[in-house]
Amino acid sequence: GKKMRNREQAGFSTMECLIALAIFAGLAGVVVPIVSQESYDAMKEEALADIDQIATAVNGYIRDTMFYPTGNNGATTYHFLYTEGEIPANNPLASGPGMPLDDLLNSCEYGGSGWKGPYLEGIGADPWGNAYIINTQGYFNRTERTIILSAGPNGVIDTPVTSTYGCEDDLFLLLD
């Protein structure tokens, strides 16, 4: 009698363990999505801050050099610029040749005598490992928009070159 009751009081029954396990599993199912959303939100904020820095640098380059960032002394050679990172294979902005953004903004070679850079240092890939892409063709092809974007977590550019807003999970800034 007494010994049996003390043993039952000292430990958890199988049913109590299963209930506790179910509660912990349920809480984990709630906590993981919350942590994932917070992580995504932090990465999104980082990408948007990078995009703003890129826009400031590009606008500084244009102001100082009096050239659009499309090639040597404003030549319409490059259709898009890109940072470090994986360039999405489906890049609709790559209708022509691209150029590393770093080469243009951090070297006086392309900006002529008005160049006062470097304009942008320390921007690499977006938080998901993809290159930021700038559609510079929008400067000389008025059917397209001049945009800066990150392909977002899915690594796919879903935004058309004519869009005034980002599509799907793309993070986007319109320059024109």
mmCIF file of C-alpha atoms in Angstrom:
data_model
loop_
_atom_site.group_PDB
_atom_site.id
_atom_site.type_symbol
_atom_site.label_atom_id
_atom_site.label_comp_id
_atom_site.label_asym_id
_atom_site.label_seq_id
_atom_site.Cartn_x
_atom_site.Cartn_y
_atom_site.Cartn_z
ATOM 1 C CA GLY A 1 0.000 0.000 0.000
ATOM 2 C CA LYS A 2 2.216 2.767 1.305
ATOM 3 C CA LYS A 3 5.301 1.778 -0.665
ATOM 4 C CA MET A 4 3.327 1.630 -3.934
ATOM 5 C CA ARG A 5 1.832 5.094 -3.408
ATOM 6 C CA ASN A 6 5.243 6.652 -2.682
ATOM 7 C CA ARG A 7 6.711 5.131 -5.839
ATOM 8 C CA GLU A 8 3.846 6.499 -7.942
ATOM 9 C CA GLN A 9 4.241 9.952 -6.374
ATOM 10 C CA ALA A 10 8.008 10.000 -6.949
ATOM 11 C CA GLY A 11 7.851 9.550 -10.748
ATOM 12 C CA PHE A 12 5.643 10.409 -13.702
ATOM 13 C CA SER A 13 3.284 7.881 -15.161
ATOM 14 C CA THR A 14 3.552 6.958 -18.820
ATOM 15 C CA MET A 15 0.398 8.952 -19.520
ATOM 16 C CA GLU A 16 1.776 12.060 -17.813
ATOM 17 C CA CYS A 17 4.991 11.773 -19.853
ATOM 18 C CA LEU A 18 3.019 11.467 -23.096
ATOM 19 C CA ILE A 19 0.917 14.502 -22.200
ATOM 20 C CA ALA A 20 4.026 16.541 -21.353
ATOM 21 C CA LEU A 21 5.671 15.430 -24.606
ATOM 22 C CA ALA A 22 2.580 16.442 -26.586
ATOM 23 C CA ILE A 23 2.583 19.876 -24.927
ATOM 24 C CA PHE A 24 6.287 20.418 -25.691
ATOM 25 C CA ALA A 25 5.791 19.282 -29.283
ATOM 26 C CA GLY A 26 2.863 21.667 -29.656
ATOM 27 C CA LEU A 27 4.903 24.549 -28.240
ATOM 28 C CA ALA A 28 7.783 23.736 -30.574
ATOM 29 C CA GLY A 29 5.337 23.904 -33.483
ATOM 30 C CA VAL A 30 4.422 27.427 -32.398
ATOM 31 C CA VAL A 31 7.927 28.626 -31.491
ATOM 32 C CA VAL A 32 9.679 27.481 -34.696
ATOM 33 C CA PRO A 33 7.393 29.501 -37.044
ATOM 34 C CA ILE A 34 7.736 32.563 -34.798
ATOM 35 C CA VAL A 35 11.542 32.274 -34.842
ATOM 36 C CA SER A 36 11.480 31.680 -38.614
ATOM 37 C CA GLN A 37 9.324 34.782 -39.171
ATOM 38 C CA GLU A 38 11.613 36.880 -36.949
ATOM 39 C CA SER A 39 14.644 35.586 -38.844
ATOM 40 C CA TYR A 40 13.014 36.386 -42.205
ATOM 41 C CA ASP A 41 12.017 39.856 -40.986
ATOM 42 C CA ALA A 42 15.606 40.580 -39.858
ATOM 43 C CA MET A 43 16.992 39.373 -43.192
ATOM 44 C CA LYS A 44 14.414 41.431 -45.089
ATOM 45 C CA GLU A 45 15.357 44.558 -43.118
ATOM 46 C CA GLU A 46 19.047 43.932 -43.857
ATOM 47 C CA ALA A 47 18.332 43.537 -47.586
ATOM 48 C CA LEU A 48 16.212 46.704 -47.690
ATOM 49 C CA ALA A 49 18.967 48.651 -45.908
ATOM 50 C CA ASP A 50 21.498 47.345 -48.461
ATOM 51 C CA ILE A 51 19.191 48.342 -51.323
ATOM 52 C CA ASP A 52 18.911 51.859 -49.882
ATOM 53 C CA GLN A 53 22.720 52.088 -49.634
ATOM 54 C CA ILE A 54 23.053 50.942 -53.252
ATOM 55 C CA ALA A 55 20.521 53.569 -54.370
ATOM 56 C CA THR A 56 22.392 56.316 -52.506
ATOM 57 C CA ALA A 57 25.690 55.218 -54.068
ATOM 58 C CA VAL A 58 24.253 55.042 -57.604
ATOM 59 C CA ASN A 59 22.647 58.460 -57.232
ATOM 60 C CA GLY A 60 25.953 59.877 -55.927
ATOM 61 C CA TYR A 61 27.771 58.427 -58.921
ATOM 62 C CA ILE A 62 25.236 60.010 -61.315
ATOM 63 C CA ARG A 63 25.373 63.378 -59.517
ATOM 64 C CA ASP A 64 29.177 63.536 -59.567
ATOM 65 C CA THR A 65 29.952 62.066 -62.979
ATOM 66 C CA MET A 66 26.870 63.308 -64.851
ATOM 67 C CA PHE A 67 26.674 59.800 -66.369
ATOM 68 C CA TYR A 68 24.219 57.001 -65.833
ATOM 69 C CA PRO A 69 25.857 53.836 -64.470
ATOM 70 C CA THR A 70 25.577 52.008 -67.774
ATOM 71 C CA GLY A 71 29.181 51.855 -68.994
ATOM 72 C CA ASN A 72 32.346 53.817 -69.611
ATOM 73 C CA ASN A 73 31.496 57.544 -69.385
ATOM 74 C CA GLY A 74 27.779 56.772 -69.642
ATOM 75 C CA ALA A 75 27.966 54.471 -72.680
ATOM 76 C CA THR A 76 24.939 52.165 -72.859
ATOM 77 C CA THR A 77 27.099 49.044 -72.688
ATOM 78 C CA TYR A 78 25.823 47.343 -69.531
ATOM 79 C CA HIS A 79 22.178 46.417 -69.100
ATOM 80 C CA PHE A 80 22.443 45.419 -65.465
ATOM 81 C CA LEU A 81 24.795 45.693 -62.520
ATOM 82 C CA TYR A 82 25.227 43.070 -59.823
ATOM 83 C CA THR A 83 26.893 42.597 -56.463
ATOM 84 C CA GLU A 84 28.652 39.517 -55.140
ATOM 85 C CA GLY A 85 26.469 36.452 -54.758
ATOM 86 C CA GLU A 86 24.614 34.041 -56.981
ATOM 87 C CA ILE A 87 23.038 35.703 -60.003
ATOM 88 C CA PRO A 88 19.642 34.088 -60.565
ATOM 89 C CA ALA A 89 19.663 31.976 -63.733
ATOM 90 C CA ASN A 90 16.247 33.374 -64.693
ATOM 91 C CA ASN A 91 17.426 36.995 -64.534
ATOM 92 C CA PRO A 92 14.981 38.862 -66.823
ATOM 93 C CA LEU A 93 17.123 41.970 -66.381
ATOM 94 C CA ALA A 94 20.004 40.290 -68.220
ATOM 95 C CA SER A 95 18.812 41.097 -71.728
ATOM 96 C CA GLY A 96 22.343 42.332 -72.358
ATOM 97 C CA PRO A 97 25.757 42.287 -70.671
ATOM 98 C CA GLY A 98 26.137 42.852 -66.956
ATOM 99 C CA MET A 99 28.879 44.403 -64.881
ATOM 100 C CA PRO A 100 29.882 44.065 -61.223
ATOM 101 C CA LEU A 101 28.530 47.065 -59.314
ATOM 102 C CA ASP A 102 31.783 47.241 -57.379
ATOM 103 C CA ASP A 103 33.779 47.846 -60.586
ATOM 104 C CA LEU A 104 31.638 50.819 -61.514
ATOM 105 C CA LEU A 105 31.231 52.510 -58.147
ATOM 106 C CA ASN A 106 34.659 51.894 -56.676
ATOM 107 C CA SER A 107 36.934 52.562 -59.642
ATOM 108 C CA CYS A 108 37.397 55.871 -61.442
ATOM 109 C CA GLU A 109 37.870 54.011 -64.727
ATOM 110 C CA TYR A 110 34.235 54.403 -65.850
ATOM 111 C CA GLY A 111 33.166 57.746 -64.400
ATOM 112 C CA GLY A 112 35.520 60.227 -66.003
ATOM 113 C CA SER A 113 36.884 63.361 -64.383
ATOM 114 C CA GLY A 114 33.812 63.950 -62.196
ATOM 115 C CA TRP A 115 34.227 60.655 -60.335
ATOM 116 C CA LYS A 116 34.599 61.231 -56.572
ATOM 117 C CA GLY A 117 34.242 57.679 -55.273
ATOM 118 C CA PRO A 118 34.464 55.133 -53.977
ATOM 119 C CA TYR A 119 30.704 55.307 -53.630
ATOM 120 C CA LEU A 120 29.869 51.953 -52.099
ATOM 121 C CA GLU A 121 31.950 49.586 -50.049
ATOM 122 C CA GLY A 122 30.983 46.518 -48.079
ATOM 123 C CA ILE A 123 27.837 45.451 -49.922
ATOM 124 C CA GLY A 124 28.078 41.825 -50.914
ATOM 125 C CA ALA A 125 25.381 39.266 -51.496
ATOM 126 C CA ASP A 126 21.893 39.655 -50.088
ATOM 127 C CA PRO A 127 21.096 37.761 -46.856
ATOM 128 C CA TRP A 128 20.109 34.676 -48.894
ATOM 129 C CA GLY A 129 23.386 34.554 -50.850
ATOM 130 C CA ASN A 130 22.018 36.098 -54.055
ATOM 131 C CA ALA A 131 23.424 39.087 -55.918
ATOM 132 C CA TYR A 132 21.558 42.366 -55.746
ATOM 133 C CA ILE A 133 20.610 43.290 -59.306
ATOM 134 C CA ILE A 134 20.152 46.764 -60.808
ATOM 135 C CA ASN A 135 18.340 47.091 -64.125
ATOM 136 C CA THR A 136 20.317 49.975 -65.615
ATOM 137 C CA GLN A 137 18.737 49.404 -69.015
ATOM 138 C CA GLY A 138 15.842 51.431 -67.656
ATOM 139 C CA TYR A 139 18.024 54.533 -68.031
ATOM 140 C CA PHE A 140 18.220 54.160 -71.814
ATOM 141 C CA ASN A 141 15.243 51.960 -72.706
ATOM 142 C CA ARG A 142 12.138 53.827 -71.573
ATOM 143 C CA THR A 143 9.942 50.718 -71.835
ATOM 144 C CA GLU A 144 11.834 49.333 -68.824
ATOM 145 C CA ARG A 145 12.176 50.604 -65.264
ATOM 146 C CA THR A 146 15.408 51.362 -63.434
ATOM 147 C CA ILE A 147 15.167 49.126 -60.395
ATOM 148 C CA ILE A 148 17.317 47.603 -57.658
ATOM 149 C CA LEU A 149 16.207 44.270 -56.323
ATOM 150 C CA SER A 150 16.980 41.229 -54.268
ATOM 151 C CA ALA A 151 15.448 37.980 -55.477
ATOM 152 C CA GLY A 152 14.515 37.242 -51.871
ATOM 153 C CA PRO A 153 14.632 33.889 -50.117
ATOM 154 C CA ASN A 154 13.527 31.853 -53.142
ATOM 155 C CA GLY A 155 16.425 33.182 -55.271
ATOM 156 C CA VAL A 156 14.104 33.722 -58.242
ATOM 157 C CA ILE A 157 13.507 37.121 -59.828
ATOM 158 C CA ASP A 158 9.735 37.355 -60.124
ATOM 159 C CA THR A 159 9.565 41.059 -60.977
ATOM 160 C CA PRO A 160 9.239 42.038 -64.667
ATOM 161 C CA VAL A 161 11.514 44.802 -66.040
ATOM 162 C CA THR A 162 8.458 47.003 -66.596
ATOM 163 C CA SER A 163 7.162 46.775 -63.023
ATOM 164 C CA THR A 164 6.841 49.650 -60.560
ATOM 165 C CA TYR A 165 6.675 47.268 -57.575
ATOM 166 C CA GLY A 166 8.320 44.032 -56.428
ATOM 167 C CA CYS A 167 6.536 40.763 -57.130
ATOM 168 C CA GLU A 168 6.339 37.613 -54.985
ATOM 169 C CA ASP A 169 9.198 37.701 -52.429
ATOM 170 C CA ASP A 170 11.439 40.112 -54.382
ATOM 171 C CA LEU A 171 12.647 43.139 -52.435
ATOM 172 C CA PHE A 172 12.563 46.140 -54.718
ATOM 173 C CA LEU A 173 13.344 49.827 -55.107
ATOM 174 C CA LEU A 174 12.351 51.917 -58.109
ATOM 175 C CA LEU A 175 15.032 54.452 -59.113
ATOM 176 C CA ASP A 176 13.202 56.263 -61.908
#
